[in-house]
Amino acid sequence: VSTLIYSVVLPAHNEEDLLETSVLEILKGLRDRGDAFEVLVVENGSTDATVAVAERLEREHPEVRLLRLAGADYGRAIAAGLLAAAGDVIVHFDVDYYDLGFLDEASALIRSGRAGIVLASKRAPGARDRRPIARRVLTAGFTTAMRLVLQMPVTDSHGMKVLSRAACQDLARTCTMTGSLFDVELVLRASRTGVAITELPADVSELRPPRTPVIPRAIESGAGLIRLRVLLWREARQPNR
Ligand SMILES: Nc1nc2c(ncn2[C@@H]2O[C@H](COP(=O)(O)OP(=O)(O)OP(=O)(O)O)[C@@H](O)[C@H]2O)c(=O)[nH]1
Ligand SMILES: [Mg+2]
């Protein structure tokens, strides 16, 4: 069995238009770099041809593995990808947002042991966020809420990140939040257990316009934040649950 360096976890839901281009670009980038890797496409709940596209990619490229779960859920997909990953360095990309330059910089920090998680932050000094204004405002509000409600030690936990498998796989197993709150829970639990977390400024331009309207998105995030707050309070009161 060869030792994998990278596992790229790529959650995919209704991505028939972008999946192939994104996977091919990621494959090319990593093949050029020369380290052994796998790309885990984690699909759930798609109603378009995503599964057919992913199955074909899996047949044609030995590095591609498809995981399928029931029921659309971003958080559960990421969790499953982290748990299935065999590489020492886990890279979480989105189908519409990935950056091999970030992978290089972040994985150097992970491989040297200087960080356990490296986040691409849309809110860090020097970040460039070219998404629509409504998304940027939402992110700014969510960052403030995370810091106030959860004492979150970082400015952004969504989107691209690189993680040390040794530091994060057990943690991922303990995280129960679904949807977009999974990332928040993982980063928070990691910081609470002493995993070193570094943020690099992100340069974000997504490959397509947002798919969820901003108000439902804000409600989902806000409600999730409250659920996570309550979960952590309950845990603190019954530590041996
Ligand atoms: N497996 C899985 N992947 C998902 C799900 N929802 C989104 N994704 C994937 O997560 C990544 C980001 O999804 P987007 O729909 O672009 O979400 P976003 O950019 O956070 O939000 P929008 O601004 O609303 O588009 C993409 O790779 C999607 O395919 C889901 O329910 N299940
Ligand atoms: Mg998007």
Coordinates of C-alpha atoms and ligand atoms in Angstrom, one line a residue:
V1 CA 0.0 0.0 0.0
S2 CA 1.5 3.3 -1.0
T3 CA 1.3 6.2 1.4
L4 CA -0.9 9.0 0.3
I5 CA 0.2 12.5 1.1
Y6 CA -3.0 14.4 0.1
S7 CA -6.7 13.6 0.3
V8 CA -8.8 16.2 -1.4
V9 CA -12.3 16.2 -0.1
L10 CA -14.7 17.7 -2.6
P11 CA -18.4 17.9 -1.5
A12 CA -20.7 17.8 -4.5
H13 CA -24.4 18.4 -4.7
N14 CA -26.0 19.1 -8.1
E15 CA -22.7 19.9 -9.7
E16 CA -23.2 18.4 -13.2
D17 CA -22.0 21.6 -14.8
L18 CA -18.8 22.2 -12.9
L19 CA -17.7 18.9 -11.4
E20 CA -15.7 17.6 -14.3
T21 CA -13.7 20.8 -15.0
S22 CA -12.9 21.2 -11.3
V23 CA -11.8 17.6 -10.8
L24 CA -9.6 17.7 -13.9
E25 CA -8.0 20.9 -12.8
I26 CA -7.3 19.6 -9.3
L27 CA -6.0 16.3 -10.7
K28 CA -3.6 18.1 -13.1
G29 CA -2.4 20.4 -10.3
L30 CA -1.7 17.6 -7.9
R31 CA -0.1 15.3 -10.6
D32 CA 2.2 18.1 -11.5
R33 CA 3.3 18.4 -7.8
G34 CA 4.2 14.7 -7.8
D35 CA 3.0 13.5 -4.3
A36 CA 0.6 10.6 -4.1
F37 CA -2.9 11.8 -3.6
E38 CA -6.6 10.9 -3.8
V39 CA -9.6 13.0 -4.7
L40 CA -12.7 12.1 -2.7
V41 CA -15.9 13.3 -4.3
V42 CA -18.6 13.2 -1.6
E43 CA -22.0 13.4 -3.1
N44 CA -25.4 13.4 -1.4
G45 CA -28.9 14.3 -2.5
S46 CA -28.2 15.4 -6.1
T47 CA -31.2 15.5 -8.4
D48 CA -29.1 16.1 -11.6
A49 CA -26.4 14.0 -13.4
T50 CA -23.7 14.7 -10.8
V51 CA -23.5 11.0 -9.8
A52 CA -23.1 9.9 -13.4
V53 CA -20.3 12.4 -14.0
A54 CA -18.6 11.4 -10.7
E55 CA -18.8 7.7 -11.6
R56 CA -17.2 8.3 -14.9
L57 CA -14.4 10.4 -13.3
E58 CA -13.9 7.6 -10.8
R59 CA -13.6 5.0 -13.7
E60 CA -11.3 7.2 -15.8
H61 CA -8.9 8.4 -13.1
P62 CA -7.4 6.0 -10.5
E63 CA -7.0 8.9 -7.9
V64 CA -10.7 9.7 -7.9
R65 CA -13.0 8.0 -5.3
L66 CA -16.8 8.6 -5.1
L67 CA -18.6 8.4 -1.7
R68 CA -22.3 8.6 -1.7
L69 CA -24.6 9.3 1.3
A70 CA -28.3 9.6 1.6
G71 CA -29.9 13.1 1.9
A72 CA -28.4 16.4 0.9
D73 CA -26.2 17.8 3.7
Y74 CA -23.0 19.7 3.3
G75 CA -21.8 19.1 6.8
R76 CA -22.4 15.4 6.7
A77 CA -20.6 15.2 3.4
I78 CA -17.5 17.0 4.8
A79 CA -17.5 14.8 7.9
A80 CA -17.7 11.6 5.8
G81 CA -14.9 12.8 3.6
L82 CA -12.6 13.6 6.5
L83 CA -13.3 10.2 8.1
A84 CA -12.6 8.3 4.8
A85 CA -9.5 10.3 3.9
A86 CA -6.3 8.2 3.9
G87 CA -3.8 11.0 3.1
D88 CA -1.7 12.7 5.8
V89 CA -2.9 16.1 4.6
I90 CA -6.6 16.6 4.1
V91 CA -7.6 19.4 1.7
H92 CA -11.2 20.6 1.7
F93 CA -12.1 22.4 -1.5
D94 CA -15.5 23.3 -2.9
V95 CA -16.4 22.4 -6.5
D96 CA -16.9 26.2 -7.2
Y97 CA -14.0 27.4 -5.1
Y98 CA -10.5 25.9 -4.9
D99 CA -7.0 27.3 -5.1
L100 CA -3.9 25.2 -5.6
G101 CA -1.7 28.1 -4.5
F102 CA -3.5 28.0 -1.1
L103 CA -2.9 24.3 -1.0
D104 CA 0.9 24.8 -1.4
E105 CA 1.1 27.5 1.3
A106 CA -1.2 25.7 3.7
S107 CA 0.2 22.2 3.3
A108 CA 3.7 23.5 3.9
L109 CA 2.5 24.7 7.3
I110 CA 0.8 21.4 8.0
R111 CA 3.7 19.2 6.9
S112 CA 6.2 21.1 8.9
G113 CA 4.0 20.7 12.0
R114 CA 3.5 24.4 12.5
A115 CA -0.3 24.1 12.1
G116 CA -3.0 21.4 12.5
I117 CA -5.5 23.4 10.5
V118 CA -5.0 26.1 8.0
L119 CA -8.1 28.1 7.0
A120 CA -8.5 30.4 4.0
S121 CA -10.2 33.4 5.6
K122 CA -12.3 35.8 3.6
R123 CA -12.1 38.1 6.6
A124 CA -8.4 38.1 7.4
P125 CA -6.3 41.2 6.7
G126 CA -5.2 41.1 3.1
A127 CA -8.1 38.9 1.9
R128 CA -9.8 39.7 -1.4
D129 CA -13.4 38.7 -1.6
R130 CA -15.0 39.2 -5.0
R131 CA -18.4 37.5 -4.2
P132 CA -21.6 39.6 -4.4
I133 CA -22.0 42.3 -1.8
A134 CA -24.9 40.4 -0.1
R135 CA -22.6 37.4 0.5
R136 CA -19.8 39.6 1.9
V137 CA -22.2 41.3 4.3
L138 CA -23.5 37.9 5.4
T139 CA -20.0 36.6 6.0
A140 CA -19.1 39.8 8.0
G141 CA -22.2 39.4 10.2
F142 CA -21.7 35.7 10.7
T143 CA -18.0 36.2 11.7
T144 CA -19.1 38.8 14.3
A145 CA -21.9 36.4 15.6
M146 CA -19.4 33.5 15.8
R147 CA -17.0 35.6 17.9
L148 CA -19.7 36.9 20.2
V149 CA -21.7 33.8 20.7
L150 CA -19.0 31.1 20.6
Q151 CA -15.9 33.0 21.3
M152 CA -14.6 31.7 18.0
P153 CA -10.8 32.3 17.8
V154 CA -10.8 32.7 14.0
T155 CA -12.4 35.1 11.5
D156 CA -13.8 32.5 9.0
S157 CA -14.4 28.8 9.2
H158 CA -16.3 28.2 5.9
G159 CA -14.8 27.1 2.7
M160 CA -11.3 26.0 1.8
K161 CA -9.1 24.5 4.5
V162 CA -6.2 22.1 4.9
L163 CA -6.0 19.8 7.9
S164 CA -3.6 17.4 9.4
R165 CA -5.3 14.0 9.4
A166 CA -3.6 13.0 12.7
A167 CA -4.9 16.1 14.4
C168 CA -8.4 16.2 13.0
Q169 CA -9.9 12.8 12.2
D170 CA -10.9 11.9 15.7
L171 CA -12.3 15.3 16.2
A172 CA -14.4 15.0 13.1
R173 CA -16.0 11.9 14.6
T174 CA -17.2 13.9 17.6
C175 CA -18.8 16.7 15.6
T176 CA -22.6 16.3 15.2
M177 CA -23.7 19.6 13.6
T178 CA -25.1 19.4 10.1
G179 CA -25.1 21.8 7.2
S180 CA -22.8 24.8 7.2
L181 CA -22.3 24.6 11.0
F182 CA -20.2 21.5 10.7
D183 CA -17.1 23.5 9.8
V184 CA -17.7 25.9 12.7
E185 CA -18.0 23.0 15.2
L186 CA -14.9 21.3 13.9
V187 CA -12.7 24.4 14.1
L188 CA -14.1 25.3 17.5
R189 CA -13.5 21.8 19.0
A190 CA -10.1 21.8 17.4
S191 CA -9.1 25.1 19.0
R192 CA -10.5 24.0 22.4
T193 CA -8.3 20.9 22.3
G194 CA -5.2 22.8 21.5
V195 CA -4.8 22.2 17.7
A196 CA -2.8 25.1 16.2
I197 CA -5.0 27.0 13.8
T198 CA -3.6 29.4 11.2
E199 CA -5.6 31.6 8.9
L200 CA -4.3 32.8 5.5
P201 CA -6.0 35.6 3.6
A202 CA -8.3 34.1 0.9
D203 CA -8.6 35.4 -2.6
V204 CA -12.2 34.4 -3.4
S205 CA -14.0 34.4 -6.6
E206 CA -16.5 31.6 -6.9
L207 CA -17.0 29.9 -10.3
R208 CA -20.8 30.6 -10.3
P209 CA -23.2 33.0 -8.6
P210 CA -24.7 32.0 -5.2
R211 CA -27.4 29.3 -5.4
T212 CA -29.2 30.0 -2.1
P213 CA -31.0 33.2 -1.6
V214 CA -29.4 35.4 1.1
I215 CA -32.3 35.5 3.7
P216 CA -32.8 31.7 4.0
R217 CA -29.1 31.3 4.2
A218 CA -28.8 33.9 7.0
I219 CA -31.7 32.1 8.9
E220 CA -30.0 28.7 8.5
S221 CA -26.7 30.0 9.8
G222 CA -28.2 31.9 12.7
A223 CA -30.3 29.0 13.8
G224 CA -27.3 26.7 13.5
L225 CA -25.2 29.0 15.6
I226 CA -27.8 28.9 18.4
R227 CA -28.1 25.1 18.2
L228 CA -24.3 24.8 18.5
R229 CA -24.2 27.2 21.5
V230 CA -26.9 25.1 23.3
L231 CA -25.1 21.8 22.5
L232 CA -21.9 23.1 24.0
W233 CA -23.6 24.4 27.1
R234 CA -25.2 21.0 27.6
E235 CA -21.9 19.3 27.2
A236 CA -20.3 21.6 29.7
R237 CA -23.0 20.7 32.3
Q238 CA -22.7 16.9 31.7
P239 CA -19.1 16.3 30.7
N240 CA -19.3 12.5 30.9
R241 CA -22.3 12.2 28.7
Ligands
LIG1 N1 -22.4 16.6 -0.7 C1 -22.9 17.8 -0.6 N2 -22.3 18.9 -1.1 C2 -22.9 20.1 -1.1 C3 -24.2 20.3 -0.5 N3 -24.5 21.6 -0.6 C4 -23.4 22.2 -1.2 N4 -22.5 21.3 -1.5 C5 -21.2 21.5 -2.1 O1 -20.5 22.4 -1.3 C6 -19.7 23.3 -2.1 C7 -20.2 24.7 -1.9 O2 -21.6 24.8 -2.3 P1 -22.3 26.0 -2.8 O3 -23.7 25.6 -3.2 O4 -21.5 26.8 -3.8 O5 -22.5 26.8 -1.5 P2 -21.9 28.2 -1.0 O6 -21.0 28.8 -2.0 O7 -21.5 28.1 0.4 O8 -23.3 29.0 -1.0 P3 -24.0 29.8 -2.1 O9 -23.4 31.1 -2.0 O10 -25.4 29.7 -1.7 O11 -23.8 29.1 -3.4 C8 -19.9 22.8 -3.6 O12 -18.9 21.9 -3.9 C9 -21.2 22.1 -3.5 O13 -21.4 21.1 -4.5 C10 -24.9 19.1 0.0 O14 -26.0 19.2 0.5 N5 -24.2 17.9 -0.1
MG2 MG -20.7 28.6 -3.9

